[in-house]
């Protein structure tokens, strides 16, 4: 494509996406509506940062309620910094990728103590904060501070790959996608523009069956013209994910369940959990129970998929005498209040499986 026509295409895309946002922006709790942002009102950087960390690898639908819960409980970055890490991890339970929650707390402490609660404006400075990568730094700079930054999340990646029919497979194609996003990003209101692109990617230029007929940039979309929209972005060939084996141990006494704590390092570090057999992302667990006794093992009761591997879980149920535990990491938790224990999703799934089984056995 000639330079002139590429520039003209980029201008059209930029104008049409920005115009579309005015009447079609999603109403999200961390956003300022376009009518107000046009008058210069910017969202609270604490809200933008919190939402962007939560949105890493999690959907908007899942994040909304967590975001509301967090800002209600910790209305400012100082409040979050003063919280116990264990409480932040428990409140995060269910969102997954717990390293994000630990970095969230670390970052809050850093901004609260070292910068009097003021987030930096520049992408390069934001990048120095714990848990803030290239995408998040660009999104915060653009959305919270109105800086011109090139924001590329998964939705934008798909939208841009289609607009320009970029056929280099990911991840190699990312640099070209970023270059094209840079071309279409306007000098002003880059935050609204990025959010407009996210919205179109999420609700119109969807992975399956994109709604090209209502798309504001359909006239400038090469993938649509070629009738190949669903082929972009071009994915790398898939590798089989490894499957890990884990065993959890169910010890219940007088309506209380024995809980433990994961080690300080590695998968789900520091999280409350059912006692387990030290499984990890790298290796199967050793299947060894915490004490020698009569255990009844139910095999493969749940499966859980992480980004790079999946795990199959056996659940071993204690059938011995009254158990004595001297392990400081163990606590007895009322089974009726197990939802408040903040268990990671796969442990919560195992608990739900066992509770259901007990109910079925009783009927
Ligand atoms: Fe996506 Fe279709 Fe719009 Fe192209 S025209 S950007 S493929 S929704």
PDB file of N, CA and C and ligand atoms in Angstrom, residues 158-159 162-163 200 204-206 210-213 215-219 221-224 229, ligand 1:
ATOM      1  N   UNK A 158      -6.472  -8.229  17.850  1.00  0.00           N
ATOM      2  CA  UNK A 158      -7.343  -8.874  16.858  1.00  0.00           C
ATOM      3  C   UNK A 158      -7.896  -7.842  15.870  1.00  0.00           C
ATOM      4  N   UNK A 159      -8.367  -6.723  16.417  1.00  0.00           N
ATOM      5  CA  UNK A 159      -8.952  -5.669  15.580  1.00  0.00           C
ATOM      6  C   UNK A 159      -7.938  -5.164  14.550  1.00  0.00           C
ATOM      7  N   UNK A 162      -6.879  -7.577  11.806  1.00  0.00           N
ATOM      8  CA  UNK A 162      -7.896  -7.715  10.756  1.00  0.00           C
ATOM      9  C   UNK A 162      -7.960  -6.483   9.865  1.00  0.00           C
ATOM     10  N   UNK A 163      -7.912  -5.303  10.485  1.00  0.00           N
ATOM     11  CA  UNK A 163      -7.993  -4.079   9.678  1.00  0.00           C
ATOM     12  C   UNK A 163      -6.920  -4.059   8.601  1.00  0.00           C
ATOM     13  N   UNK A 200     -14.681  -2.174  20.693  1.00  0.00           N
ATOM     14  CA  UNK A 200     -15.025  -2.753  19.380  1.00  0.00           C
ATOM     15  C   UNK A 200     -14.500  -4.185  19.306  1.00  0.00           C
ATOM     16  N   UNK A 204     -17.752  -6.187  18.855  1.00  0.00           N
ATOM     17  CA  UNK A 204     -18.059  -6.216  17.411  1.00  0.00           C
ATOM     18  C   UNK A 204     -17.054  -7.094  16.659  1.00  0.00           C
ATOM     19  N   UNK A 205     -15.783  -6.793  16.841  1.00  0.00           N
ATOM     20  CA  UNK A 205     -14.758  -7.569  16.127  1.00  0.00           C
ATOM     21  C   UNK A 205     -14.360  -8.771  16.995  1.00  0.00           C
ATOM     22  N   UNK A 206     -15.349  -9.609  17.260  1.00  0.00           N
ATOM     23  CA  UNK A 206     -15.156 -10.740  18.173  1.00  0.00           C
ATOM     24  C   UNK A 206     -14.352 -11.861  17.495  1.00  0.00           C
ATOM     25  N   UNK A 210     -17.410 -12.158  13.758  1.00  0.00           N
ATOM     26  CA  UNK A 210     -17.393 -10.701  13.941  1.00  0.00           C
ATOM     27  C   UNK A 210     -18.594 -10.053  13.245  1.00  0.00           C
ATOM     28  N   UNK A 211     -19.091  -8.963  13.877  1.00  0.00           N
ATOM     29  CA  UNK A 211     -20.306  -8.309  13.339  1.00  0.00           C
ATOM     30  C   UNK A 211     -19.901  -7.185  12.393  1.00  0.00           C
ATOM     31  N   UNK A 212     -19.331  -7.581  11.259  1.00  0.00           N
ATOM     32  CA  UNK A 212     -18.774  -6.595  10.324  1.00  0.00           C
ATOM     33  C   UNK A 212     -19.838  -5.615   9.835  1.00  0.00           C
ATOM     34  N   UNK A 213     -21.085  -6.072   9.762  1.00  0.00           N
ATOM     35  CA  UNK A 213     -22.130  -5.211   9.190  1.00  0.00           C
ATOM     36  C   UNK A 213     -22.435  -4.002  10.071  1.00  0.00           C
ATOM     37  N   UNK A 215     -19.904  -2.638  12.046  1.00  0.00           N
ATOM     38  CA  UNK A 215     -18.594  -2.147  12.478  1.00  0.00           C
ATOM     39  C   UNK A 215     -18.321  -0.755  11.900  1.00  0.00           C
ATOM     40  N   UNK A 216     -17.887   0.180  12.742  1.00  0.00           N
ATOM     41  CA  UNK A 216     -17.663   1.550  12.257  1.00  0.00           C
ATOM     42  C   UNK A 216     -16.466   1.680  11.302  1.00  0.00           C
ATOM     43  N   UNK A 217     -15.616   0.637  11.220  1.00  0.00           N
ATOM     44  CA  UNK A 217     -14.455   0.740  10.325  1.00  0.00           C
ATOM     45  C   UNK A 217     -14.511  -0.302   9.201  1.00  0.00           C
ATOM     46  N   UNK A 218     -15.710  -0.764   8.923  1.00  0.00           N
ATOM     47  CA  UNK A 218     -15.839  -1.820   7.906  1.00  0.00           C
ATOM     48  C   UNK A 218     -15.312  -1.383   6.539  1.00  0.00           C
ATOM     49  N   UNK A 219     -15.451  -0.087   6.202  1.00  0.00           N
ATOM     50  CA  UNK A 219     -15.029   0.363   4.875  1.00  0.00           C
ATOM     51  C   UNK A 219     -13.509   0.331   4.710  1.00  0.00           C
ATOM     52  N   UNK A 221     -11.508  -2.005   6.297  1.00  0.00           N
ATOM     53  CA  UNK A 221     -10.994  -3.270   6.827  1.00  0.00           C
ATOM     54  C   UNK A 221     -10.601  -4.227   5.699  1.00  0.00           C
ATOM     55  N   UNK A 222      -9.321  -4.535   5.640  1.00  0.00           N
ATOM     56  CA  UNK A 222      -8.839  -5.410   4.564  1.00  0.00           C
ATOM     57  C   UNK A 222      -9.341  -6.845   4.756  1.00  0.00           C
ATOM     58  N   UNK A 223      -9.338  -7.346   5.985  1.00  0.00           N
ATOM     59  CA  UNK A 223      -9.788  -8.729   6.216  1.00  0.00           C
ATOM     60  C   UNK A 223     -11.239  -8.900   5.774  1.00  0.00           C
ATOM     61  N   UNK A 224     -12.053  -7.887   6.041  1.00  0.00           N
ATOM     62  CA  UNK A 224     -13.461  -7.973   5.622  1.00  0.00           C
ATOM     63  C   UNK A 224     -13.543  -7.990   4.086  1.00  0.00           C
ATOM     64  N   UNK A 229     -12.030 -12.507   7.724  1.00  0.00           N
ATOM     65  CA  UNK A 229     -11.886 -11.895   9.056  1.00  0.00           C
ATOM     66  C   UNK A 229     -11.433 -12.896  10.122  1.00  0.00           C
TER      67      UNK A 229
HETATM   68 FE1  LIG B   1     -13.435  -6.635  12.570  1.00  0.00          FE
HETATM   69 FE2  LIG B   1     -15.253  -6.958  10.652  1.00  0.00          FE
HETATM   70 FE3  LIG B   1     -14.789  -4.559  11.702  1.00  0.00          FE
HETATM   71 FE4  LIG B   1     -13.006  -5.718  10.137  1.00  0.00          FE
HETATM   72  S1  LIG B   1     -15.055  -5.053   9.563  1.00  0.00           S
HETATM   73  S2  LIG B   1     -12.595  -4.656  12.038  1.00  0.00           S
HETATM   74  S3  LIG B   1     -13.219  -7.852  10.716  1.00  0.00           S
HETATM   75  S4  LIG B   1     -15.658  -6.337  12.749  1.00  0.00           S
END
